[in-house]
């Protein structure tokens, strides 16, 4: 194994804080067995994952656990779609995008783009930088010359528009509207 | 009122989605409390993360599994920018261009390495090509500055010459370098490209995708393309006896092991497409290394004479 102190440190943190991660995963997945599975996988990955210095190992492990939980939920969702076992001996059609899948993906992107086009420029810009360029919020703040909390508010508005279920009669939710006024106050340098 | 409770849960879920990437341990505990407080919170967060992850498929058509952002340091990042004009375009200066190729390139010298053997070529123009094991390159004459990767893997560190582009071809793809360091690997019909420095512009049929340092691309001849990220330090890690993978099907992990160590590895059909994320140190004798690798993949390594087979854990030894 690699004897880097950092990895040993990460494993030690994992063992010390395991109950915390388990509690989060049980709440997240609603199933103790699934939560244990995720932690087992996570432990095995720690064995080999080479990482640089980590400022907050507990938060890092939480993040890993949460990502693995999302991964698991996505596989479950795909399984429901396909109604079959996920480790097929032959790659499943749904995992190989044919023209139809490509089209669905493009439609989805087009839908997001259409929503972005109707939003204020800064909201759309912040979202593109965050979601398509995967810049951290801090970097977006620097690039757009606003505060990090300003970026968070812009992103909130984009996410609310793209993902929030509409209220009755398809009106905006009050939160996003409220934020508009707030954000104008908070965008000060 | 129920609708209000749902709406509030969804609003909170967005807040958490935006906060968690930079959350402290205390924030994570608060997040746990929030999940435990109300079943509606769990449903809202779950639905939001699934919908958000689906965007990955829209941005990048996945070819075997959705791209899961791993927890990553800030240096590990895909930089693409989207234009309304219908494609992803270069943010900054594109340093290599990959386009599907049609013409058959001229072939000069053939250089081959056996599995487990590494070799560094210095080309006439000063460019360096580090060849991994099990690799076959066809090099046109020096004036052409063009190389065909027939199989295997190599890291290209190219001397930039504005007047004479350096071209790497493989299968139906052509990569044109304008001053970058990148790793190209071919296994059968599958091509993978990882960028350590500079950038690559990749052009399948009607899209244009920007790959810059820290980006990885996976392409099947005549078929799908998937993008993901790679830690810049991991590109060409085989040169330092470390192989890093993100969401890579086990069959490709096995091919990489075989190239880099010379150990022949077979993968049982039911494991072939299982995605693996992690980093493997390829050193020491095979009978020490293979069980370790198998444990990481969640499989068992069975030895048969000189060959190794990766089988599912529960499978009894034949």
Short mmCIF file of C-alpha atoms in Angstrom, two decimals:
data_model
loop_
_atom_site.label_atom_id
_atom_site.label_comp_id
_atom_site.label_asym_id
_atom_site.label_seq_id
_atom_site.Cartn_x
_atom_site.Cartn_y
_atom_site.Cartn_z
CA UNK A 1 0.00 0.00 0.00
CA UNK A 2 1.22 3.53 -0.16
CA UNK A 3 2.69 4.59 3.10
CA UNK A 4 1.95 8.29 2.70
CA UNK A 5 1.15 9.76 6.08
CA UNK A 6 -1.70 11.70 4.53
CA UNK A 7 -3.54 8.56 3.48
CA UNK A 8 -2.92 6.94 6.83
CA UNK A 9 -4.30 10.12 8.38
CA UNK A 10 -7.39 9.95 6.19
CA UNK A 11 -7.98 6.34 7.20
CA UNK A 12 -7.57 7.23 10.87
CA UNK A 13 -10.10 10.05 10.49
CA UNK A 14 -12.46 7.69 8.71
CA UNK A 15 -12.31 5.20 11.59
CA UNK A 16 -12.67 7.89 14.23
CA UNK A 17 -15.60 9.66 12.56
CA UNK A 18 -17.33 6.68 10.99
CA UNK A 19 -20.50 7.07 13.11
CA UNK A 20 -20.95 10.61 11.73
CA UNK A 21 -20.73 9.44 8.13
CA UNK A 22 -23.03 6.53 8.86
CA UNK A 23 -25.63 8.83 10.40
CA UNK A 24 -25.55 11.12 7.36
CA UNK A 25 -25.80 8.20 4.92
CA UNK A 26 -28.66 6.54 6.81
CA UNK A 27 -30.57 9.82 6.73
CA UNK A 28 -29.71 10.30 3.07
CA UNK A 29 -30.46 6.76 1.82
CA UNK A 30 -33.06 5.74 4.40
CA UNK A 31 -31.44 2.33 4.74
CA UNK A 32 -28.77 1.17 7.19
CA UNK A 33 -27.58 -1.66 4.93
CA UNK A 34 -27.07 0.67 1.96
CA UNK A 35 -25.30 3.19 4.17
CA UNK A 36 -22.94 0.45 5.42
CA UNK A 37 -22.27 -0.60 1.82
CA UNK A 38 -21.26 2.93 0.87
CA UNK A 39 -18.89 3.14 3.82
CA UNK A 40 -17.36 -0.21 2.89
CA UNK A 41 -16.73 1.03 -0.66
CA UNK A 42 -15.36 4.28 0.67
CA UNK A 43 -12.93 2.45 2.95
CA UNK A 44 -11.63 0.37 0.05
CA UNK A 45 -11.10 3.47 -2.04
CA UNK A 46 -9.18 5.17 0.74
CA UNK A 47 -6.75 2.29 0.54
CA UNK A 48 -5.65 3.41 -2.87
CA UNK A 49 -6.80 6.92 -3.54
CA UNK A 50 -3.79 9.16 -3.67
CA UNK A 51 -4.69 12.62 -2.51
CA UNK A 52 -2.74 15.75 -1.81
CA UNK A 53 -2.87 17.52 1.50
CA UNK A 54 -6.44 17.97 2.69
CA UNK A 55 -7.36 20.91 4.86
CA UNK A 56 -10.45 19.34 6.42
CA UNK A 57 -10.30 15.53 6.17
CA UNK A 58 -13.66 15.00 7.89
CA UNK A 59 -15.42 17.29 5.40
CA UNK A 60 -13.54 15.60 2.55
CA UNK A 61 -14.77 12.17 3.66
CA UNK A 62 -18.30 13.49 4.10
CA UNK A 63 -18.14 14.82 0.54
CA UNK A 64 -16.88 11.51 -0.81
CA UNK A 65 -19.61 9.63 1.04
CA UNK A 66 -22.27 12.00 -0.26
CA UNK A 67 -21.03 11.67 -3.85
CA UNK A 68 -21.04 7.90 -3.57
CA UNK A 69 -24.59 8.03 -2.20
CA UNK A 70 -25.67 10.12 -5.20
CA UNK A 71 -23.92 7.62 -7.49
CA UNK A 72 -25.84 4.81 -5.85
CA UNK A 73 -29.16 6.64 -6.17
CA UNK A 74 -28.50 7.28 -9.86
CA UNK A 75 -27.79 3.62 -10.48
CA UNK A 76 -30.99 2.72 -8.67
CA UNK A 77 -32.89 5.21 -10.81
CA UNK A 78 -31.37 3.71 -13.97
CA UNK A 79 -32.24 0.24 -12.74
CA UNK A 80 -35.83 1.32 -12.38
CA UNK A 81 -35.69 2.66 -15.92
CA UNK A 82 -34.28 -0.54 -17.26
CA UNK A 83 -35.88 -3.00 -14.94
CA UNK A 84 -32.81 -5.22 -15.01
CA UNK A 85 -29.64 -5.96 -13.11
CA UNK A 86 -27.04 -3.26 -13.50
CA UNK A 87 -23.94 -5.37 -13.96
CA UNK A 88 -25.01 -7.04 -17.15
CA UNK A 89 -22.64 -9.33 -18.93
CA UNK A 90 -23.37 -7.32 -22.04
CA UNK A 91 -23.32 -3.54 -21.82
CA UNK A 92 -26.86 -2.37 -21.70
CA UNK A 93 -28.36 -0.35 -24.51
CA UNK A 94 -29.24 2.41 -22.10
CA UNK A 95 -25.57 2.81 -21.22
CA UNK A 96 -24.55 3.29 -24.82
CA UNK A 97 -26.05 6.43 -26.15
CA UNK A 98 -27.55 5.88 -29.53
CA UNK A 99 -29.02 8.66 -31.59
CA UNK A 100 -32.10 8.69 -29.39
CA UNK A 101 -30.17 9.14 -26.16
CA UNK A 102 -28.05 11.83 -27.72
CA UNK A 103 -31.24 13.56 -28.75
CA UNK A 104 -32.69 13.38 -25.25
CA UNK A 105 -29.48 14.80 -23.84
CA UNK A 106 -29.47 17.62 -26.39
CA UNK A 107 -33.12 18.37 -25.67
CA UNK A 108 -32.34 18.62 -21.99
CA UNK A 109 -29.46 20.96 -22.64
CA UNK A 110 -31.61 23.02 -24.99
CA UNK A 111 -34.25 23.28 -22.28
CA UNK A 112 -31.69 24.49 -19.76
CA UNK A 113 -30.29 26.95 -22.30
CA UNK A 114 -33.80 28.25 -23.00
CA UNK A 115 -34.33 28.87 -19.29
CA UNK A 116 -30.94 30.54 -18.98
CA UNK A 117 -31.71 32.77 -21.94
CA UNK A 118 -34.73 34.18 -20.11
CA UNK A 119 -32.77 34.87 -16.95
CA UNK A 120 -30.67 37.97 -16.29
CA UNK A 121 -27.29 37.72 -17.96
CA UNK A 122 -25.37 37.55 -14.68
CA UNK A 123 -27.51 34.69 -13.39
CA UNK A 124 -26.90 32.70 -16.58
CA UNK A 125 -23.18 33.51 -16.58
CA UNK A 126 -22.75 32.39 -12.97
CA UNK A 127 -24.59 29.16 -13.69
CA UNK A 128 -22.55 28.39 -16.81
CA UNK A 129 -19.28 28.99 -15.02
CA UNK A 130 -20.39 26.82 -12.11
CA UNK A 131 -22.06 23.98 -13.89
CA UNK A 132 -20.37 23.80 -17.31
CA UNK A 133 -16.90 25.03 -16.39
CA UNK A 134 -17.04 23.62 -12.88
CA UNK A 135 -15.38 26.65 -11.36
CA UNK A 136 -15.67 26.94 -7.59
CA UNK A 137 -17.90 29.77 -6.36
CA UNK A 138 -14.89 31.67 -5.08
CA UNK A 139 -13.32 31.73 -8.56
CA UNK A 140 -16.61 32.85 -10.08
CA UNK A 141 -16.81 35.66 -7.55
CA UNK A 142 -13.33 36.83 -8.59
CA UNK A 143 -14.14 36.57 -12.25
CA UNK A 144 -17.48 38.40 -11.96
CA UNK A 145 -16.07 40.83 -9.45
CA UNK A 146 -18.78 40.26 -6.83
CA UNK A 147 -18.88 38.66 -3.39
CA UNK A 148 -19.10 34.89 -2.91
CA UNK A 149 -22.52 35.30 -1.31
CA UNK A 150 -23.53 37.30 -4.38
CA UNK A 151 -22.50 34.32 -6.54
CA UNK A 152 -24.46 31.96 -4.33
CA UNK A 153 -27.57 34.09 -4.77
CA UNK A 154 -27.16 34.17 -8.55
CA UNK A 155 -26.74 30.39 -8.59
CA UNK A 156 -29.74 29.95 -6.35
CA UNK A 157 -31.87 31.84 -8.83
CA UNK A 158 -30.63 29.73 -11.74
CA UNK A 159 -31.20 26.47 -9.85
CA UNK A 160 -34.63 27.59 -8.67
CA UNK A 161 -35.64 28.31 -12.24
CA UNK A 162 -34.17 25.12 -13.69
CA UNK A 163 -35.03 22.61 -10.99
CA UNK A 164 -37.74 23.98 -8.76
CA UNK A 165 -41.19 22.68 -9.33
CA UNK A 166 -43.51 25.47 -10.26
CA UNK A 167 -46.06 26.65 -7.79
CA UNK A 168 -49.70 26.70 -8.84
CA UNK A 169 -50.36 28.46 -12.17
CA UNK A 170 -46.66 28.24 -13.03
CA UNK A 171 -45.78 31.42 -11.20
CA UNK A 172 -42.32 32.10 -9.85
CA UNK A 173 -41.75 31.05 -6.32
CA UNK A 174 -41.65 33.95 -3.94
CA UNK A 175 -38.16 33.06 -2.75
CA UNK A 176 -36.51 33.78 -6.08
CA UNK A 177 -38.34 37.05 -6.38
CA UNK A 178 -37.35 38.07 -2.85
CA UNK A 179 -33.76 37.22 -3.66
CA UNK A 180 -33.73 39.60 -6.58
CA UNK A 181 -34.13 42.58 -4.31
CA UNK A 182 -31.81 41.22 -1.66
CA UNK A 183 -29.11 40.42 -4.11
CA UNK A 184 -29.02 43.93 -5.45
CA UNK A 185 -28.24 45.06 -1.92
CA UNK A 186 -25.64 42.36 -1.29
CA UNK A 187 -23.71 42.65 -4.51
CA UNK A 188 -21.66 45.53 -3.14
CA UNK A 189 -17.93 44.90 -3.24
CA UNK B 1 -49.78 23.69 4.11
CA UNK B 2 -48.31 20.73 2.25
CA UNK B 3 -47.36 22.58 -0.94
CA UNK B 4 -45.53 25.23 1.03
CA UNK B 5 -43.67 22.60 3.02
CA UNK B 6 -42.54 20.93 -0.23
CA UNK B 7 -41.51 24.25 -1.75
CA UNK B 8 -39.53 25.17 1.31
CA UNK B 9 -37.85 21.78 1.29
CA UNK B 10 -36.84 22.27 -2.36
CA UNK B 11 -35.52 25.76 -1.66
CA UNK B 12 -33.47 24.46 1.27
CA UNK B 13 -32.20 21.60 -0.90
CA UNK B 14 -30.80 24.08 -3.44
CA UNK B 15 -29.07 25.96 -0.63
CA UNK B 16 -27.46 22.73 0.56
CA UNK B 17 -26.46 21.69 -2.95
CA UNK B 18 -24.63 24.99 -3.34
CA UNK B 19 -23.08 24.95 0.14
CA UNK B 20 -21.89 21.36 0.44
CA UNK B 21 -18.91 21.58 -1.94
CA UNK B 22 -17.23 23.95 0.54
CA UNK B 23 -18.93 22.71 3.71
CA UNK B 24 -17.02 22.20 6.96
CA UNK B 25 -17.50 19.13 9.14
CA UNK B 26 -19.92 21.17 11.26
CA UNK B 27 -21.91 22.13 8.14
CA UNK B 28 -22.19 18.44 7.25
CA UNK B 29 -23.61 17.71 10.67
CA UNK B 30 -26.15 20.50 10.18
CA UNK B 31 -26.99 18.94 6.81
CA UNK B 32 -27.52 15.58 8.54
CA UNK B 33 -29.83 17.25 11.06
CA UNK B 34 -31.77 18.82 8.21
CA UNK B 35 -32.17 15.45 6.45
CA UNK B 36 -33.34 13.82 9.67
CA UNK B 37 -35.81 16.60 10.45
CA UNK B 38 -38.28 15.81 7.70
CA UNK B 39 -38.80 13.09 5.10
CA UNK B 40 -39.72 15.85 2.64
CA UNK B 41 -36.19 17.23 2.97
CA UNK B 42 -34.69 13.89 1.92
CA UNK B 43 -37.06 13.62 -1.04
CA UNK B 44 -36.31 17.18 -2.15
CA UNK B 45 -32.53 16.81 -1.92
CA UNK B 46 -32.63 13.43 -3.63
CA UNK B 47 -34.75 14.70 -6.53
CA UNK B 48 -32.56 17.78 -6.92
CA UNK B 49 -29.26 15.88 -7.00
CA UNK B 50 -30.63 13.39 -9.52
CA UNK B 51 -31.92 16.18 -11.77
CA UNK B 52 -28.67 18.09 -11.43
CA UNK B 53 -26.58 15.02 -12.19
CA UNK B 54 -28.74 14.45 -15.28
CA UNK B 55 -27.36 17.70 -16.60
CA UNK B 56 -24.00 15.96 -16.91
CA UNK B 57 -25.55 13.65 -19.45
CA UNK B 58 -26.83 16.69 -21.31
CA UNK B 59 -23.50 18.46 -21.29
CA UNK B 60 -21.58 15.30 -22.02
CA UNK B 61 -23.28 12.22 -23.41
CA UNK B 62 -22.12 9.41 -21.12
CA UNK B 63 -21.07 6.23 -22.83
CA UNK B 64 -21.15 3.72 -20.03
CA UNK B 65 -21.91 5.42 -16.78
CA UNK B 66 -22.79 8.87 -15.56
CA UNK B 67 -19.86 11.05 -14.69
CA UNK B 68 -19.78 11.49 -10.95
CA UNK B 69 -17.87 14.47 -9.76
CA UNK B 70 -15.44 13.04 -7.24
CA UNK B 71 -14.45 15.24 -4.35
CA UNK B 72 -11.63 17.01 -5.99
CA UNK B 73 -9.03 19.60 -5.20
CA UNK B 74 -9.49 22.94 -6.90
CA UNK B 75 -6.75 22.19 -9.46
CA UNK B 76 -8.81 19.31 -10.80
CA UNK B 77 -11.28 20.82 -13.09
CA UNK B 78 -12.82 20.77 -16.52
CA UNK B 79 -12.90 24.17 -18.10
CA UNK B 80 -15.46 24.41 -20.81
CA UNK B 81 -17.56 27.31 -21.76
CA UNK B 82 -20.81 26.98 -23.55
CA UNK B 83 -21.87 29.19 -26.40
CA UNK B 84 -25.43 29.64 -27.45
CA UNK B 85 -24.18 28.96 -30.96
CA UNK B 86 -24.47 25.28 -30.24
CA UNK B 87 -21.30 23.92 -28.78
CA UNK B 88 -18.60 23.95 -26.22
CA UNK B 89 -15.72 26.12 -27.28
CA UNK B 90 -12.24 26.80 -26.12
CA UNK B 91 -11.88 28.87 -23.00
CA UNK B 92 -8.48 30.39 -23.63
CA UNK B 93 -6.13 29.02 -26.23
CA UNK B 94 -6.82 25.62 -27.71
CA UNK B 95 -3.60 23.71 -27.84
CA UNK B 96 -4.56 20.55 -29.64
CA UNK B 97 -7.36 19.78 -32.02
CA UNK B 98 -8.91 16.35 -32.36
CA UNK B 99 -10.95 15.74 -35.47
CA UNK B 100 -12.29 12.55 -36.99
CA UNK B 101 -9.90 11.51 -39.72
CA UNK B 102 -10.54 10.11 -43.14
CA UNK B 103 -7.28 9.97 -45.12
CA UNK B 104 -4.83 7.16 -44.41
CA UNK B 105 -1.62 8.65 -43.07
CA UNK B 106 1.81 7.77 -44.44
CA UNK B 107 3.63 5.17 -42.36
CA UNK B 108 7.38 5.18 -41.79
CA UNK B 109 9.22 3.56 -38.89
CA UNK B 110 7.34 1.18 -36.57
CA UNK B 111 8.29 1.21 -32.89
CA UNK B 112 6.88 -1.41 -30.56
CA UNK B 113 7.15 -2.18 -26.85
CA UNK B 114 6.30 -5.44 -25.10
CA UNK B 115 3.81 -5.40 -22.21
CA UNK B 116 5.60 -4.16 -19.10
CA UNK B 117 8.38 -2.49 -21.11
CA UNK B 118 8.64 1.28 -21.25
CA UNK B 119 10.61 3.36 -23.67
CA UNK B 120 11.16 7.06 -24.38
CA UNK B 121 11.60 8.21 -27.96
CA UNK B 122 13.18 11.47 -28.86
CA UNK B 123 11.95 12.62 -32.24
CA UNK B 124 14.05 14.61 -34.68
CA UNK B 125 12.29 17.84 -33.72
CA UNK B 126 13.06 17.44 -30.02
CA UNK B 127 9.58 16.21 -29.06
CA UNK B 128 9.49 13.37 -26.53
CA UNK B 129 7.18 10.39 -26.70
CA UNK B 130 7.06 8.19 -23.59
CA UNK B 131 5.72 4.79 -24.63
CA UNK B 132 3.99 2.54 -22.14
CA UNK B 133 4.21 -1.25 -22.55
CA UNK B 134 2.18 -3.12 -25.18
CA UNK B 135 2.30 -0.11 -27.46
CA UNK B 136 2.76 0.16 -31.20
CA UNK B 137 3.55 3.48 -32.88
CA UNK B 138 4.04 4.21 -36.55
CA UNK B 139 6.23 7.25 -37.10
CA UNK B 140 6.25 9.06 -40.40
CA UNK B 141 9.44 10.81 -41.43
CA UNK B 142 10.63 13.61 -39.20
CA UNK B 143 9.52 16.41 -41.53
CA UNK B 144 5.94 15.15 -41.32
CA UNK B 145 5.80 15.39 -37.53
CA UNK B 146 3.08 12.78 -37.43
CA UNK B 147 2.61 9.64 -35.38
CA UNK B 148 -0.02 6.90 -35.49
CA UNK B 149 -0.90 5.21 -32.20
CA UNK B 150 -2.03 1.77 -33.36
CA UNK B 151 -2.48 0.36 -29.88
CA UNK B 152 -1.36 0.94 -26.31
CA UNK B 153 -0.55 4.19 -24.63
CA UNK B 154 1.89 7.07 -24.87
CA UNK B 155 2.45 10.51 -23.38
CA UNK B 156 3.29 13.15 -25.96
CA UNK B 157 5.38 16.12 -24.89
CA UNK B 158 5.58 18.08 -28.07
CA UNK B 159 7.85 20.88 -29.20
CA UNK B 160 5.54 23.48 -30.61
CA UNK B 161 6.13 24.67 -34.14
CA UNK B 162 3.53 27.05 -35.50
CA UNK B 163 4.42 26.24 -39.09
CA UNK B 164 4.38 22.43 -38.74
CA UNK B 165 1.64 21.05 -36.56
CA UNK B 166 2.41 17.82 -34.73
CA UNK B 167 -0.31 15.27 -35.44
CA UNK B 168 -1.22 12.12 -33.52
CA UNK B 169 -3.68 9.80 -35.24
CA UNK B 170 -5.50 6.87 -33.75
CA UNK B 171 -8.47 5.03 -35.22
CA UNK B 172 -10.91 7.59 -36.54
CA UNK B 173 -9.49 10.45 -34.50
CA UNK B 174 -6.81 12.98 -35.24
CA UNK B 175 -5.21 15.11 -32.54
CA UNK B 176 -3.34 18.18 -33.56
CA UNK B 177 -0.97 19.57 -31.02
CA UNK B 178 -0.21 23.21 -30.63
CA UNK B 179 1.97 22.96 -27.52
CA UNK B 180 0.57 20.62 -24.89
CA UNK B 181 1.26 17.47 -22.88
CA UNK B 182 -1.30 14.73 -23.17
CA UNK B 183 -1.72 11.00 -22.78
CA UNK B 184 -3.43 8.90 -25.44
CA UNK B 185 -4.41 5.26 -24.91
CA UNK B 186 -6.06 2.84 -27.30
CA UNK B 187 -7.65 -0.50 -26.38
CA UNK B 188 -9.43 -2.07 -29.35
CA UNK B 189 -12.05 0.45 -30.47
CA UNK B 190 -11.72 2.56 -27.37
CA UNK B 191 -9.60 5.71 -27.28
CA UNK B 192 -8.91 7.76 -24.20
CA UNK B 193 -7.20 11.14 -24.05
CA UNK B 194 -6.06 12.93 -20.90
CA UNK B 195 -4.64 16.43 -20.88
CA UNK B 196 -1.89 17.45 -18.45
CA UNK B 197 -1.04 20.86 -19.88
CA UNK B 198 -2.48 23.17 -22.49
CA UNK B 199 -5.74 22.21 -24.11
CA UNK B 200 -7.43 20.03 -26.71
CA UNK B 201 -10.40 20.83 -28.89
CA UNK B 202 -12.34 17.70 -29.66
CA UNK B 203 -14.82 17.63 -32.51
CA UNK B 204 -17.27 14.78 -32.87
CA UNK B 205 -19.96 15.05 -35.59
CA UNK B 206 -21.61 18.35 -34.73
CA UNK B 207 -20.38 19.37 -31.33
CA UNK B 208 -17.14 20.97 -30.24
CA UNK B 209 -15.86 20.10 -26.83
CA UNK B 210 -13.07 21.87 -25.08
CA UNK B 211 -10.58 19.81 -23.12
CA UNK B 212 -8.02 21.69 -21.11
CA UNK B 213 -5.53 20.63 -18.47
CA UNK B 214 -7.33 18.34 -16.08
CA UNK B 215 -9.85 17.10 -18.63
CA UNK B 216 -10.20 13.57 -19.92
CA UNK B 217 -12.06 12.18 -22.90
CA UNK B 218 -13.20 8.71 -23.73
CA UNK B 219 -14.22 7.86 -27.28
CA UNK B 220 -15.43 4.74 -29.03
CA UNK B 221 -14.62 4.53 -32.78
CA UNK B 222 -17.61 5.63 -34.78
CA UNK B 223 -19.59 6.08 -31.61
CA UNK B 224 -19.94 7.88 -28.35
CA UNK B 225 -17.73 10.31 -26.52
CA UNK B 226 -17.63 10.96 -22.82
CA UNK B 227 -15.80 13.63 -20.90
CA UNK B 228 -14.66 13.60 -17.32
CA UNK B 229 -11.87 15.00 -15.20
CA UNK B 230 -8.43 13.81 -14.29
CA UNK B 231 -5.99 15.10 -11.71
CA UNK B 232 -3.24 16.70 -13.77
CA UNK B 233 -0.60 14.86 -11.74
CA UNK B 234 -2.26 11.55 -12.62
CA UNK B 235 -1.86 11.97 -16.39
CA UNK B 236 0.68 9.43 -17.60
CA UNK B 237 0.95 8.13 -14.03
CA UNK B 238 2.13 4.78 -15.43
CA UNK B 239 5.55 6.39 -15.83
CA UNK B 240 5.68 6.58 -12.02
CA UNK B 241 4.12 3.14 -11.43
CA UNK B 242 0.75 4.58 -10.44
CA UNK B 243 -2.45 4.19 -12.44
CA UNK B 244 -5.40 6.43 -11.60
CA UNK B 245 -8.94 5.78 -12.82
CA UNK B 246 -12.23 7.61 -12.63
CA UNK B 247 -15.39 5.70 -13.44
CA UNK B 248 -13.38 3.48 -15.77
CA UNK B 249 -14.85 0.11 -16.81
CA UNK B 250 -12.86 -2.74 -15.29
CA UNK B 251 -12.02 -4.13 -18.76
CA UNK B 252 -10.03 -0.95 -19.47
CA UNK B 253 -8.43 -1.04 -16.02
CA UNK B 254 -7.25 -4.58 -16.80
CA UNK B 255 -5.85 -3.47 -20.17
CA UNK B 256 -3.95 -0.66 -18.44
CA UNK B 257 -2.53 -3.11 -15.88
CA UNK B 258 -1.41 -5.46 -18.62
CA UNK B 259 0.24 -2.66 -20.60
CA UNK B 260 2.06 -1.27 -17.61
CA UNK B 261 3.19 -4.45 -15.86
CA UNK B 262 3.14 -7.21 -18.47
CA UNK B 263 0.83 -9.26 -16.23
CA UNK B 264 -1.85 -10.91 -18.42
CA UNK B 265 -5.27 -10.12 -16.95
CA UNK B 266 -8.65 -11.49 -18.05
CA UNK B 267 -11.92 -10.05 -16.75
CA UNK B 268 -15.06 -12.13 -16.34
CA UNK B 269 -17.94 -10.81 -18.49
CA UNK B 270 -20.09 -9.73 -15.54
CA UNK B 271 -17.30 -7.47 -14.26
CA UNK B 272 -16.20 -5.95 -17.57
CA UNK B 273 -18.36 -2.83 -17.47
CA UNK B 274 -18.33 -2.19 -13.74
CA UNK B 275 -16.96 1.31 -13.21
CA UNK B 276 -13.89 1.69 -11.04
CA UNK B 277 -12.57 4.85 -9.41
CA UNK B 278 -9.30 4.83 -7.57
CA UNK B 279 -5.58 4.75 -7.92
CA UNK B 280 -3.43 1.63 -8.10
CA UNK B 281 0.28 1.33 -7.41
CA UNK B 282 1.70 -1.12 -9.92
CA UNK B 283 4.85 -2.38 -8.29
CA UNK B 284 6.14 -5.60 -6.82
CA UNK B 285 5.42 -9.17 -7.89
CA UNK B 286 2.07 -9.98 -9.50
CA UNK B 287 0.99 -12.32 -6.72
CA UNK B 288 1.22 -9.40 -4.27
CA UNK B 289 -0.23 -6.81 -6.61
CA UNK B 290 -3.19 -8.65 -8.14
CA UNK B 291 -5.06 -9.51 -4.90
CA UNK B 292 -4.65 -5.87 -3.83
CA UNK B 293 -6.02 -4.63 -7.16
CA UNK B 294 -8.90 -7.11 -6.99
CA UNK B 295 -9.85 -5.93 -3.48
CA UNK B 296 -10.01 -2.35 -4.70
CA UNK B 297 -12.25 -3.30 -7.58
CA UNK B 298 -14.43 -5.37 -5.26
CA UNK B 299 -13.48 -8.59 -7.06
CA UNK B 300 -11.22 -11.60 -6.53
CA UNK B 301 -8.05 -12.38 -8.46
CA UNK B 302 -7.65 -16.01 -9.50
CA UNK B 303 -4.35 -17.28 -10.84
CA UNK B 304 -4.23 -19.80 -13.67
CA UNK B 305 -0.67 -20.59 -14.69
CA UNK B 306 0.77 -17.32 -16.00
CA UNK B 307 -2.63 -15.60 -16.34
CA UNK B 308 -4.79 -13.80 -13.83
CA UNK B 309 -8.56 -13.59 -13.95
CA UNK B 310 -10.70 -11.06 -12.12
CA UNK B 311 -13.93 -12.71 -10.96
CA UNK B 312 -16.80 -11.54 -8.81
CA UNK B 313 -16.23 -12.05 -5.11
CA UNK B 314 -18.92 -14.66 -4.65
CA UNK B 315 -17.82 -16.82 -7.58
CA UNK B 316 -16.43 -20.20 -6.48
CA UNK B 317 -13.05 -21.04 -8.01
CA UNK B 318 -13.59 -23.28 -11.06
#
